[in-house]
PDB file of C-alpha atoms in Angstrom:
ATOM      1  CA  MET A   1      20.961  -3.422  30.567  1.00 86.00           C
ATOM      2  CA  LEU A   2      19.349  -4.443  27.325  1.00 95.00           C
ATOM      3  CA  ASP A   3      19.468  -7.898  25.727  1.00 97.00           C
ATOM      4  CA  ALA A   4      21.391  -8.238  22.604  1.00 98.00           C
ATOM      5  CA  GLY A   5      19.199  -7.191  19.722  1.00 98.00           C
ATOM      6  CA  LEU A   6      17.752  -4.822  17.426  1.00 98.00           C
ATOM      7  CA  TYR A   7      15.352  -2.012  18.834  1.00 98.00           C
ATOM      8  CA  ILE A   8      13.384  -0.026  16.420  1.00 98.00           C
ATOM      9  CA  VAL A   9      12.777   3.276  18.163  1.00 98.00           C
ATOM     10  CA  ALA A  10      10.174   5.964  16.781  1.00 97.00           C
ATOM     11  CA  THR A  11      11.291   9.407  17.718  1.00 97.00           C
ATOM     12  CA  PRO A  12       9.276  12.784  17.654  1.00 96.00           C
ATOM     13  CA  ILE A  13       8.223  14.368  14.304  1.00 95.00           C
ATOM     14  CA  GLY A  14       7.523  17.610  15.927  1.00 93.00           C
ATOM     15  CA  ASN A  15       6.782  17.871  19.745  1.00 95.00           C
ATOM     16  CA  LEU A  16       9.664  16.368  21.922  1.00 95.00           C
ATOM     17  CA  ARG A  17       7.151  15.277  24.621  1.00 95.00           C
ATOM     18  CA  ASP A  18       5.605  12.967  22.044  1.00 96.00           C
ATOM     19  CA  ILE A  19       8.482  10.341  22.622  1.00 97.00           C
ATOM     20  CA  SER A  20       7.490   7.594  25.126  1.00 96.00           C
ATOM     21  CA  PRO A  21       9.079   7.024  28.387  1.00 96.00           C
ATOM     22  CA  ARG A  22      10.240   3.289  27.130  1.00 97.00           C
ATOM     23  CA  ALA A  23      11.834   4.826  23.962  1.00 97.00           C
ATOM     24  CA  VAL A  24      14.014   7.232  26.093  1.00 97.00           C
ATOM     25  CA  ASP A  25      14.971   4.295  28.406  1.00 97.00           C
ATOM     26  CA  VAL A  26      16.165   2.298  25.412  1.00 98.00           C
ATOM     27  CA  LEU A  27      17.924   5.145  23.589  1.00 98.00           C
ATOM     28  CA  ASN A  28      19.800   5.597  26.972  1.00 97.00           C
ATOM     29  CA  GLU A  29      20.688   1.920  27.480  1.00 97.00           C
ATOM     30  CA  ALA A  30      21.520   1.014  23.922  1.00 97.00           C
ATOM     31  CA  ASP A  31      25.271   0.257  23.078  1.00 97.00           C
ATOM     32  CA  ILE A  32      24.649   1.467  19.413  1.00 97.00           C
ATOM     33  CA  ILE A  33      22.652   3.954  17.772  1.00 97.00           C
ATOM     34  CA  ALA A  34      22.147   3.566  14.140  1.00 96.00           C
ATOM     35  CA  ALA A  35      20.815   6.572  12.586  1.00 94.00           C
ATOM     36  CA  GLU A  36      19.640   8.088   9.266  1.00 89.00           C
ATOM     37  CA  ASP A  37      21.672  11.367  10.103  1.00 92.00           C
ATOM     38  CA  THR A  38      23.897  11.155  13.474  1.00 94.00           C
ATOM     39  CA  ARG A  39      24.148  14.863  13.440  1.00 95.00           C
ATOM     40  CA  VAL A  40      20.413  15.271  13.668  1.00 95.00           C
ATOM     41  CA  SER A  41      20.307  12.285  16.324  1.00 96.00           C
ATOM     42  CA  LYS A  42      22.912  13.682  18.552  1.00 96.00           C
ATOM     43  CA  LYS A  43      21.010  17.080  18.472  1.00 96.00           C
ATOM     44  CA  LEU A  44      17.804  15.007  19.737  1.00 96.00           C
ATOM     45  CA  PHE A  45      19.671  13.346  22.291  1.00 96.00           C
ATOM     46  CA  SER A  46      20.925  16.549  23.730  1.00 96.00           C
ATOM     47  CA  LEU A  47      17.444  18.074  23.685  1.00 95.00           C
ATOM     48  CA  LEU A  48      15.981  14.994  25.568  1.00 95.00           C
ATOM     49  CA  GLY A  49      18.988  14.890  27.903  1.00 95.00           C
ATOM     50  CA  ILE A  50      20.347  11.798  26.712  1.00 96.00           C
ATOM     51  CA  PRO A  51      24.121  11.369  26.947  1.00 93.00           C
ATOM     52  CA  THR A  52      25.769  11.511  23.336  1.00 93.00           C
ATOM     53  CA  ASN A  53      29.038   9.787  24.280  1.00 92.00           C
ATOM     54  CA  LYS A  54      27.696   6.576  23.070  1.00 92.00           C
ATOM     55  CA  THR A  55      28.451   5.050  19.610  1.00 95.00           C
ATOM     56  CA  PHE A  56      26.724   6.398  16.603  1.00 96.00           C
ATOM     57  CA  ILE A  57      26.809   4.770  13.392  1.00 94.00           C
ATOM     58  CA  THR A  58      24.996   6.078   9.990  1.00 92.00           C
ATOM     59  CA  TYR A  59      22.318   3.713   8.285  1.00 89.00           C
ATOM     60  CA  GLU A  60      20.676   5.130   5.449  1.00 78.00           C
ATOM     61  CA  ASP A  61      19.881   4.203   1.814  1.00 68.00           C
ATOM     62  CA  HIS A  62      23.276   4.376   0.332  1.00 68.00           C
ATOM     63  CA  SER A  63      24.942   2.541   3.158  1.00 68.00           C
ATOM     64  CA  GLU A  64      22.377  -0.054   3.869  1.00 68.00           C
ATOM     65  CA  GLN A  65      23.791  -2.860   2.065  1.00 70.00           C
ATOM     66  CA  ASN A  66      27.046  -2.666   3.524  1.00 73.00           C
ATOM     67  CA  LYS A  67      26.044  -1.568   7.075  1.00 83.00           C
ATOM     68  CA  TYR A  68      23.452  -3.985   7.880  1.00 87.00           C
ATOM     69  CA  GLN A  69      26.000  -6.976   8.039  1.00 90.00           C
ATOM     70  CA  TYR A  70      28.073  -4.803  10.459  1.00 92.00           C
ATOM     71  CA  ILE A  71      25.183  -4.262  12.566  1.00 94.00           C
ATOM     72  CA  ILE A  72      24.096  -7.841  12.691  1.00 95.00           C
ATOM     73  CA  ASN A  73      27.923  -8.565  13.793  1.00 95.00           C
ATOM     74  CA  LEU A  74      27.312  -6.193  16.501  1.00 96.00           C
ATOM     75  CA  ILE A  75      24.360  -8.079  17.823  1.00 97.00           C
ATOM     76  CA  LEU A  76      26.013 -11.448  17.438  1.00 97.00           C
ATOM     77  CA  GLU A  77      28.747  -9.936  19.646  1.00 97.00           C
ATOM     78  CA  GLY A  78      26.245  -9.129  22.547  1.00 97.00           C
ATOM     79  CA  LYS A  79      25.493  -5.349  21.403  1.00 97.00           C
ATOM     80  CA  SER A  80      22.055  -3.764  21.732  1.00 98.00           C
ATOM     81  CA  VAL A  81      21.373  -1.481  18.768  1.00 98.00           C
ATOM     82  CA  ALA A  82      18.669   1.176  18.548  1.00 98.00           C
ATOM     83  CA  LEU A  83      17.387   1.952  15.156  1.00 97.00           C
ATOM     84  CA  ILE A  84      16.044   5.429  14.542  1.00 97.00           C
ATOM     85  CA  SER A  85      15.134   7.781  11.718  1.00 94.00           C
ATOM     86  CA  ASP A  86      15.617  11.477  11.832  1.00 93.00           C
ATOM     87  CA  ALA A  87      12.006  11.861  12.749  1.00 94.00           C
ATOM     88  CA  GLY A  88       9.244   9.511  13.192  1.00 95.00           C
ATOM     89  CA  SER A  89       9.003   5.781  12.794  1.00 96.00           C
ATOM     90  CA  PRO A  90      11.883   3.938  11.262  1.00 95.00           C
ATOM     91  CA  LEU A  91      11.300   1.970   8.225  1.00 94.00           C
ATOM     92  CA  ILE A  92       8.426   4.116   6.924  1.00 92.00           C
ATOM     93  CA  SER A  93      10.024   5.180   3.730  1.00 85.00           C
ATOM     94  CA  ASP A  94      13.331   4.727   5.228  1.00 85.00           C
ATOM     95  CA  PRO A  95      15.870   1.965   4.898  1.00 83.00           C
ATOM     96  CA  GLY A  96      15.940  -0.792   7.532  1.00 89.00           C
ATOM     97  CA  TYR A  97      13.759  -3.861   6.212  1.00 90.00           C
ATOM     98  CA  LYS A  98      16.862  -5.726   5.069  1.00 90.00           C
ATOM     99  CA  LEU A  99      18.210  -5.355   8.418  1.00 93.00           C
ATOM    100  CA  VAL A 100      15.112  -6.643  10.094  1.00 94.00           C
ATOM    101  CA  LYS A 101      14.812  -9.399   7.667  1.00 93.00           C
ATOM    102  CA  GLU A 102      18.437 -10.862   8.334  1.00 92.00           C
ATOM    103  CA  CYS A 103      17.664 -10.514  12.053  1.00 95.00           C
ATOM    104  CA  ARG A 104      14.833 -12.865  11.560  1.00 96.00           C
ATOM    105  CA  LYS A 105      16.878 -15.137   9.394  1.00 96.00           C
ATOM    106  CA  LEU A 106      19.259 -15.681  12.217  1.00 96.00           C
ATOM    107  CA  ASP A 107      16.647 -15.652  15.182  1.00 97.00           C
ATOM    108  CA  LEU A 108      18.114 -12.610  16.696  1.00 97.00           C
ATOM    109  CA  LYS A 109      15.827 -10.217  18.880  1.00 98.00           C
ATOM    110  CA  VAL A 110      13.856  -7.644  16.962  1.00 98.00           C
ATOM    111  CA  THR A 111      11.381  -5.329  18.755  1.00 98.00           C
ATOM    112  CA  THR A 112       9.599  -1.989  18.060  1.00 98.00           C
ATOM    113  CA  LEU A 113       8.990   0.795  20.271  1.00 97.00           C
ATOM    114  CA  PRO A 114       5.967   2.417  18.771  1.00 96.00           C
ATOM    115  CA  GLY A 115       5.594   6.015  18.545  1.00 96.00           C
ATOM    116  CA  PRO A 116       4.990   9.081  16.207  1.00 96.00           C
ATOM    117  CA  CYS A 117       4.231   8.300  12.508  1.00 96.00           C
ATOM    118  CA  ALA A 118       3.446  11.274  10.054  1.00 96.00           C
ATOM    119  CA  VAL A 119       1.472   8.664   7.808  1.00 97.00           C
ATOM    120  CA  ILE A 120      -0.905   7.875  10.772  1.00 97.00           C
ATOM    121  CA  CYS A 121      -1.200  11.315  11.974  1.00 97.00           C
ATOM    122  CA  ALA A 122      -1.948  12.870   8.656  1.00 98.00           C
ATOM    123  CA  LEU A 123      -4.761  10.462   8.240  1.00 98.00           C
ATOM    124  CA  GLN A 124      -6.183  11.280  11.559  1.00 98.00           C
ATOM    125  CA  LEU A 125      -6.168  14.980  10.604  1.00 98.00           C
ATOM    126  CA  SER A 126      -7.326  14.768   7.126  1.00 97.00           C
ATOM    127  CA  GLY A 127     -10.929  13.999   7.713  1.00 96.00           C
ATOM    128  CA  LEU A 128     -10.834  11.671   4.786  1.00 97.00           C
ATOM    129  CA  PRO A 129     -11.644   7.979   4.918  1.00 96.00           C
ATOM    130  CA  THR A 130      -9.484   5.916   7.004  1.00 96.00           C
ATOM    131  CA  ASN A 131     -10.913   2.347   7.000  1.00 95.00           C
ATOM    132  CA  ARG A 132      -8.452   1.439   3.923  1.00 96.00           C
ATOM    133  CA  PHE A 133      -5.405   3.408   2.798  1.00 97.00           C
ATOM    134  CA  MET A 134      -2.219   3.100   1.101  1.00 97.00           C
ATOM    135  CA  PHE A 135       1.264   4.895   1.726  1.00 97.00           C
ATOM    136  CA  ALA A 136       2.854   5.507  -1.510  1.00 97.00           C
ATOM    137  CA  GLY A 137       6.056   7.087  -0.003  1.00 95.00           C
ATOM    138  CA  PHE A 138       7.633  10.316  -1.453  1.00 95.00           C
ATOM    139  CA  ILE A 139       6.288  11.969  -4.526  1.00 96.00           C
ATOM    140  CA  PRO A 140       9.022  11.826  -7.394  1.00 96.00           C
ATOM    141  CA  ASN A 141      10.692  15.318  -8.118  1.00 93.00           C
ATOM    142  CA  LYS A 142      10.849  14.850 -11.984  1.00 95.00           C
ATOM    143  CA  ASP A 143       7.971  15.779 -13.822  1.00 94.00           C
ATOM    144  CA  LYS A 144       7.126  12.493 -15.963  1.00 95.00           C
ATOM    145  CA  ALA A 145       7.952  10.190 -12.961  1.00 96.00           C
ATOM    146  CA  ARG A 146       5.353  12.202 -10.997  1.00 96.00           C
ATOM    147  CA  LEU A 147       2.825  12.174 -13.678  1.00 94.00           C
ATOM    148  CA  ASP A 148       3.310   8.504 -13.927  1.00 96.00           C
ATOM    149  CA  LEU A 149       2.922   7.876 -10.402  1.00 97.00           C
ATOM    150  CA  PHE A 150      -0.332   9.649 -10.200  1.00 96.00           C
ATOM    151  CA  ASN A 151      -1.847   7.814 -13.147  1.00 93.00           C
ATOM    152  CA  GLU A 152      -0.558   4.263 -11.458  1.00 95.00           C
ATOM    153  CA  LEU A 153      -2.464   5.328  -8.498  1.00 95.00           C
ATOM    154  CA  LYS A 154      -5.867   7.085  -9.478  1.00 90.00           C
ATOM    155  CA  ASN A 155      -7.784   3.772  -9.928  1.00 88.00           C
ATOM    156  CA  ILE A 156      -6.754   2.388  -6.484  1.00 93.00           C
ATOM    157  CA  ASN A 157      -9.928   2.390  -4.317  1.00 92.00           C
ATOM    158  CA  SER A 158      -8.300   3.557  -1.081  1.00 96.00           C
ATOM    159  CA  THR A 159      -7.252   6.796   0.470  1.00 97.00           C
ATOM    160  CA  LEU A 160      -3.667   7.668  -0.489  1.00 98.00           C
ATOM    161  CA  VAL A 161      -1.049   9.018   1.778  1.00 98.00           C
ATOM    162  CA  LEU A 162       2.201  10.637   0.325  1.00 98.00           C
ATOM    163  CA  TYR A 163       5.099  12.748   1.519  1.00 97.00           C
ATOM    164  CA  GLU A 164       5.863  15.949  -0.336  1.00 96.00           C
ATOM    165  CA  THR A 165       8.214  19.103   0.251  1.00 94.00           C
ATOM    166  CA  ALA A 166       6.906  22.591   0.487  1.00 93.00           C
ATOM    167  CA  LEU A 167       8.975  23.810  -2.528  1.00 92.00           C
ATOM    168  CA  ARG A 168       7.175  21.066  -4.842  1.00 94.00           C
ATOM    169  CA  ILE A 169       3.805  20.965  -3.676  1.00 95.00           C
ATOM    170  CA  GLU A 170       1.932  23.370  -5.955  1.00 93.00           C
ATOM    171  CA  LYS A 171       3.773  21.521  -8.884  1.00 94.00           C
ATOM    172  CA  THR A 172       2.263  18.269  -7.348  1.00 96.00           C
ATOM    173  CA  LEU A 173      -1.239  19.688  -6.947  1.00 95.00           C
ATOM    174  CA  ASN A 174      -1.349  20.970 -10.551  1.00 93.00           C
ATOM    175  CA  VAL A 175      -0.382  17.376 -11.860  1.00 94.00           C
ATOM    176  CA  LEU A 176      -3.052  16.069  -9.392  1.00 94.00           C
ATOM    177  CA  ALA A 177      -5.771  18.487 -10.891  1.00 89.00           C
ATOM    178  CA  GLU A 178      -4.855  16.977 -14.140  1.00 87.00           C
ATOM    179  CA  VAL A 179      -5.145  13.312 -13.300  1.00 89.00           C
ATOM    180  CA  MET A 180      -7.576  13.228 -10.149  1.00 90.00           C
ATOM    181  CA  PRO A 181      -9.467  16.630 -10.639  1.00 84.00           C
ATOM    182  CA  LEU A 182     -12.606  15.589  -8.525  1.00 84.00           C
ATOM    183  CA  ARG A 183     -10.818  14.164  -5.528  1.00 90.00           C
ATOM    184  CA  GLU A 184     -11.206  15.466  -2.139  1.00 94.00           C
ATOM    185  CA  ILE A 185      -7.539  16.040  -0.578  1.00 97.00           C
ATOM    186  CA  ALA A 186      -5.905  17.495   2.677  1.00 98.00           C
ATOM    187  CA  VAL A 187      -2.585  18.963   2.542  1.00 98.00           C
ATOM    188  CA  ILE A 188      -1.173  18.620   6.192  1.00 97.00           C
ATOM    189  CA  ARG A 189       1.995  20.308   7.404  1.00 96.00           C
ATOM    190  CA  GLU A 190       4.130  20.566  10.757  1.00 95.00           C
ATOM    191  CA  ILE A 191       2.230  18.032  12.534  1.00 96.00           C
ATOM    192  CA  SER A 192       2.454  18.336  16.214  1.00 95.00           C
ATOM    193  CA  LYS A 193       4.256  21.603  15.975  1.00 94.00           C
ATOM    194  CA  ILE A 194       3.057  24.972  16.611  1.00 92.00           C
ATOM    195  CA  TYR A 195       2.033  25.852  13.192  1.00 91.00           C
ATOM    196  CA  GLU A 196       0.268  22.579  12.488  1.00 95.00           C
ATOM    197  CA  GLU A 197      -2.178  23.013   9.709  1.00 95.00           C
ATOM    198  CA  CYS A 198      -4.525  21.154   7.536  1.00 97.00           C
ATOM    199  CA  ILE A 199      -5.861  22.450   4.371  1.00 96.00           C
ATOM    200  CA  GLN A 200      -8.686  20.444   3.053  1.00 95.00           C
ATOM    201  CA  GLY A 201     -11.101  20.593   0.053  1.00 94.00           C
ATOM    202  CA  THR A 202     -11.241  19.950  -3.567  1.00 91.00           C
ATOM    203  CA  VAL A 203      -7.785  19.795  -5.532  1.00 92.00           C
ATOM    204  CA  VAL A 204      -8.654  23.234  -7.234  1.00 88.00           C
ATOM    205  CA  GLU A 205      -9.755  24.853  -3.665  1.00 91.00           C
ATOM    206  CA  VAL A 206      -6.353  23.896  -1.990  1.00 94.00           C
ATOM    207  CA  ILE A 207      -4.512  25.083  -4.851  1.00 92.00           C
ATOM    208  CA  GLN A 208      -6.277  28.602  -4.482  1.00 90.00           C
ATOM    209  CA  GLN A 209      -5.508  28.527  -0.927  1.00 91.00           C
ATOM    210  CA  ILE A 210      -1.996  27.553  -1.194  1.00 91.00           C
ATOM    211  CA  SER A 211      -1.449  30.127  -3.983  1.00 87.00           C
ATOM    212  CA  ALA A 212      -2.880  32.896  -1.946  1.00 86.00           C
ATOM    213  CA  MET A 213      -0.490  31.900   1.060  1.00 85.00           C
ATOM    214  CA  PRO A 214       2.485  29.659   0.081  1.00 81.00           C
ATOM    215  CA  ILE A 215       3.178  27.167   2.801  1.00 87.00           C
ATOM    216  CA  LYS A 216       6.412  25.889   4.574  1.00 87.00           C
ATOM    217  CA  GLY A 217       7.350  22.913   6.580  1.00 84.00           C
ATOM    218  CA  GLU A 218       7.167  18.995   6.246  1.00 86.00           C
ATOM    219  CA  ILE A 219       3.954  17.955   4.239  1.00 95.00           C
ATOM    220  CA  VAL A 220       1.915  14.973   4.023  1.00 98.00           C
ATOM    221  CA  LEU A 221      -0.729  14.835   1.313  1.00 98.00           C
ATOM    222  CA  VAL A 222      -3.787  12.908   1.877  1.00 98.00           C
ATOM    223  CA  ILE A 223      -5.920  12.041  -1.443  1.00 97.00           C
ATOM    224  CA  ALA A 224      -9.512  10.608  -0.704  1.00 96.00           C
ATOM    225  CA  PRO A 225     -10.340   7.418  -2.852  1.00 93.00           C
ATOM    226  CA  PRO A 226     -12.371   7.709  -5.976  1.00 87.00           C
ATOM    227  CA  ALA A 227     -15.932   8.384  -5.755  1.00 76.00           C
ATOM    228  CA  ASP A 228     -18.810   7.587  -7.991  1.00 53.00           C
ATOM    229  CA  THR A 229     -18.363   9.783 -10.923  1.00 44.00           C
ATOM    230  CA  GLU A 230     -21.975  11.212 -11.311  1.00 37.00           C
ATOM    231  CA  SER A 231     -21.972  12.074  -7.546  1.00 44.00           C
ATOM    232  CA  GLU A 232     -18.393  13.876  -8.078  1.00 47.00           C
ATOM    233  CA  LEU A 233     -19.703  15.764 -11.033  1.00 49.00           C
ATOM    234  CA  SER A 234     -22.646  16.954  -9.115  1.00 45.00           C
ATOM    235  CA  THR A 235     -20.533  18.687  -6.391  1.00 48.00           C
ATOM    236  CA  LEU A 236     -18.003  20.132  -8.780  1.00 61.00           C
ATOM    237  CA  ASP A 237     -18.375  23.821  -8.846  1.00 75.00           C
ATOM    238  CA  ILE A 238     -17.961  24.396 -12.774  1.00 81.00           C
ATOM    239  CA  ASP A 239     -18.522  28.239 -12.208  1.00 83.00           C
ATOM    240  CA  ALA A 240     -15.706  28.639  -9.989  1.00 84.00           C
ATOM    241  CA  LEU A 241     -13.495  26.479 -12.376  1.00 85.00           C
ATOM    242  CA  LEU A 242     -14.502  28.751 -15.307  1.00 87.00           C
ATOM    243  CA  VAL A 243     -14.095  31.950 -13.411  1.00 88.00           C
ATOM    244  CA  GLU A 244     -10.364  30.943 -12.667  1.00 86.00           C
ATOM    245  CA  GLU A 245      -9.663  29.430 -16.173  1.00 88.00           C
ATOM    246  CA  MET A 246     -10.953  32.491 -17.649  1.00 88.00           C
ATOM    247  CA  LYS A 247      -8.549  34.727 -15.810  1.00 89.00           C
ATOM    248  CA  HIS A 248      -6.016  33.013 -17.936  1.00 89.00           C
ATOM    249  CA  PHE A 249      -7.336  32.050 -21.053  1.00 91.00           C
ATOM    250  CA  SER A 250      -9.844  33.177 -23.597  1.00 91.00           C
ATOM    251  CA  LEU A 251     -13.630  31.869 -23.066  1.00 90.00           C
ATOM    252  CA  LYS A 252     -13.211  29.109 -25.966  1.00 89.00           C
ATOM    253  CA  GLU A 253     -10.029  27.971 -24.720  1.00 90.00           C
ATOM    254  CA  ALA A 254     -11.303  27.892 -20.981  1.00 88.00           C
ATOM    255  CA  VAL A 255     -14.244  25.996 -22.199  1.00 87.00           C
ATOM    256  CA  LYS A 256     -12.280  23.653 -24.100  1.00 87.00           C
ATOM    257  CA  ASN A 257      -9.761  23.169 -21.061  1.00 85.00           C
ATOM    258  CA  ILE A 258     -12.510  22.701 -18.386  1.00 84.00           C
ATOM    259  CA  SER A 259     -14.590  20.249 -20.702  1.00 80.00           C
ATOM    260  CA  GLN A 260     -11.598  18.054 -21.442  1.00 75.00           C
ATOM    261  CA  LYS A 261     -10.139  18.152 -17.830  1.00 73.00           C
ATOM    262  CA  TYR A 262     -13.496  16.931 -16.298  1.00 72.00           C
ATOM    263  CA  ASN A 263     -14.847  15.043 -19.374  1.00 65.00           C
ATOM    264  CA  LEU A 264     -17.936  17.240 -19.521  1.00 75.00           C
ATOM    265  CA  LYS A 265     -20.019  18.118 -22.661  1.00 74.00           C
ATOM    266  CA  ARG A 266     -18.611  21.391 -24.243  1.00 79.00           C
ATOM    267  CA  ASN A 267     -22.055  22.883 -24.876  1.00 80.00           C
ATOM    268  CA  ASP A 268     -23.073  22.757 -21.325  1.00 79.00           C
ATOM    269  CA  VAL A 269     -19.613  24.333 -20.373  1.00 85.00           C
ATOM    270  CA  TYR A 270     -19.809  26.836 -23.011  1.00 86.00           C
ATOM    271  CA  GLU A 271     -23.448  27.981 -21.870  1.00 83.00           C
ATOM    272  CA  LYS A 272     -21.920  28.568 -18.457  1.00 85.00           C
ATOM    273  CA  ALA A 273     -19.248  30.326 -19.413  1.00 87.00           C
ATOM    274  CA  LEU A 274     -21.191  32.694 -21.579  1.00 86.00           C
ATOM    275  CA  ALA A 275     -23.402  33.448 -18.458  1.00 85.00           C
ATOM    276  CA  ILE A 276     -20.586  34.240 -16.391  1.00 85.00           C
ATOM    277  CA  LYS A 277     -19.102  36.638 -19.085  1.00 82.00           C
ATOM    278  CA  ASN A 278     -22.551  38.392 -19.478  1.00 82.00           C
ATOM    279  CA  ASN A 279     -23.081  38.690 -15.729  1.00 80.00           C
ATOM    280  CA  SER A 280     -19.601  40.277 -15.402  1.00 74.00           C
ATOM    281  CA  LYS A 281     -20.377  43.172 -17.851  1.00 63.00           C
TER     282      LYS A 281
END
């Protein structure tokens, strides 16, 4: 029998066996399940062998303002409420902090049952610095908002972690190539599932890999912090960038594009472009 209160329960992001025994116990015993999507949650319960004949209520962005007082009232009546998201740890780019804040004000029981979180898993898989990081949530789907976000984040001296969809990842990486062209990045998908994959390299390298073989699934984008400009330029493969650019533009246009994008001397880039053109004859 659970005490009255709010139980924040992490659920699997892929492999069902990632859920903790304690989390299963709480989901079995809780009076109320507050879920992002009750259909998804009931399917998860069935797969885990947890009865679905208990009370499920929807708790998501559009209903948060109206629902959190309802949940508070349930707890005050002596009910135990388990808060879950569709996958992973609740409150990470999901609604819920207002509910937790209100429970704290009223001195109601609030506890967390730790478990899978795509942000942390992606950092572990990325091979990028983990000593300091910033989670920036979901990348906007509008072009201007996406560009504005990356311009806002580009000078932050931390590894950046963001959520993106497979349908928009190429467009996002192209914007990233404009704003942070020298960064090391990792595109991580299907964490803890059969087709888990980490595509790591410079922005240009990752774009080339994804263009050759489009990816599917849930994606986490991890971006390394800004490095010293001089050391970044020394590792930049200008020849490879020019070869790719000259597939789509004239030599003159390619030189202009690369020079502006990477803040390089146009004469130096022009000499490299000429050498590439002469060697290809």
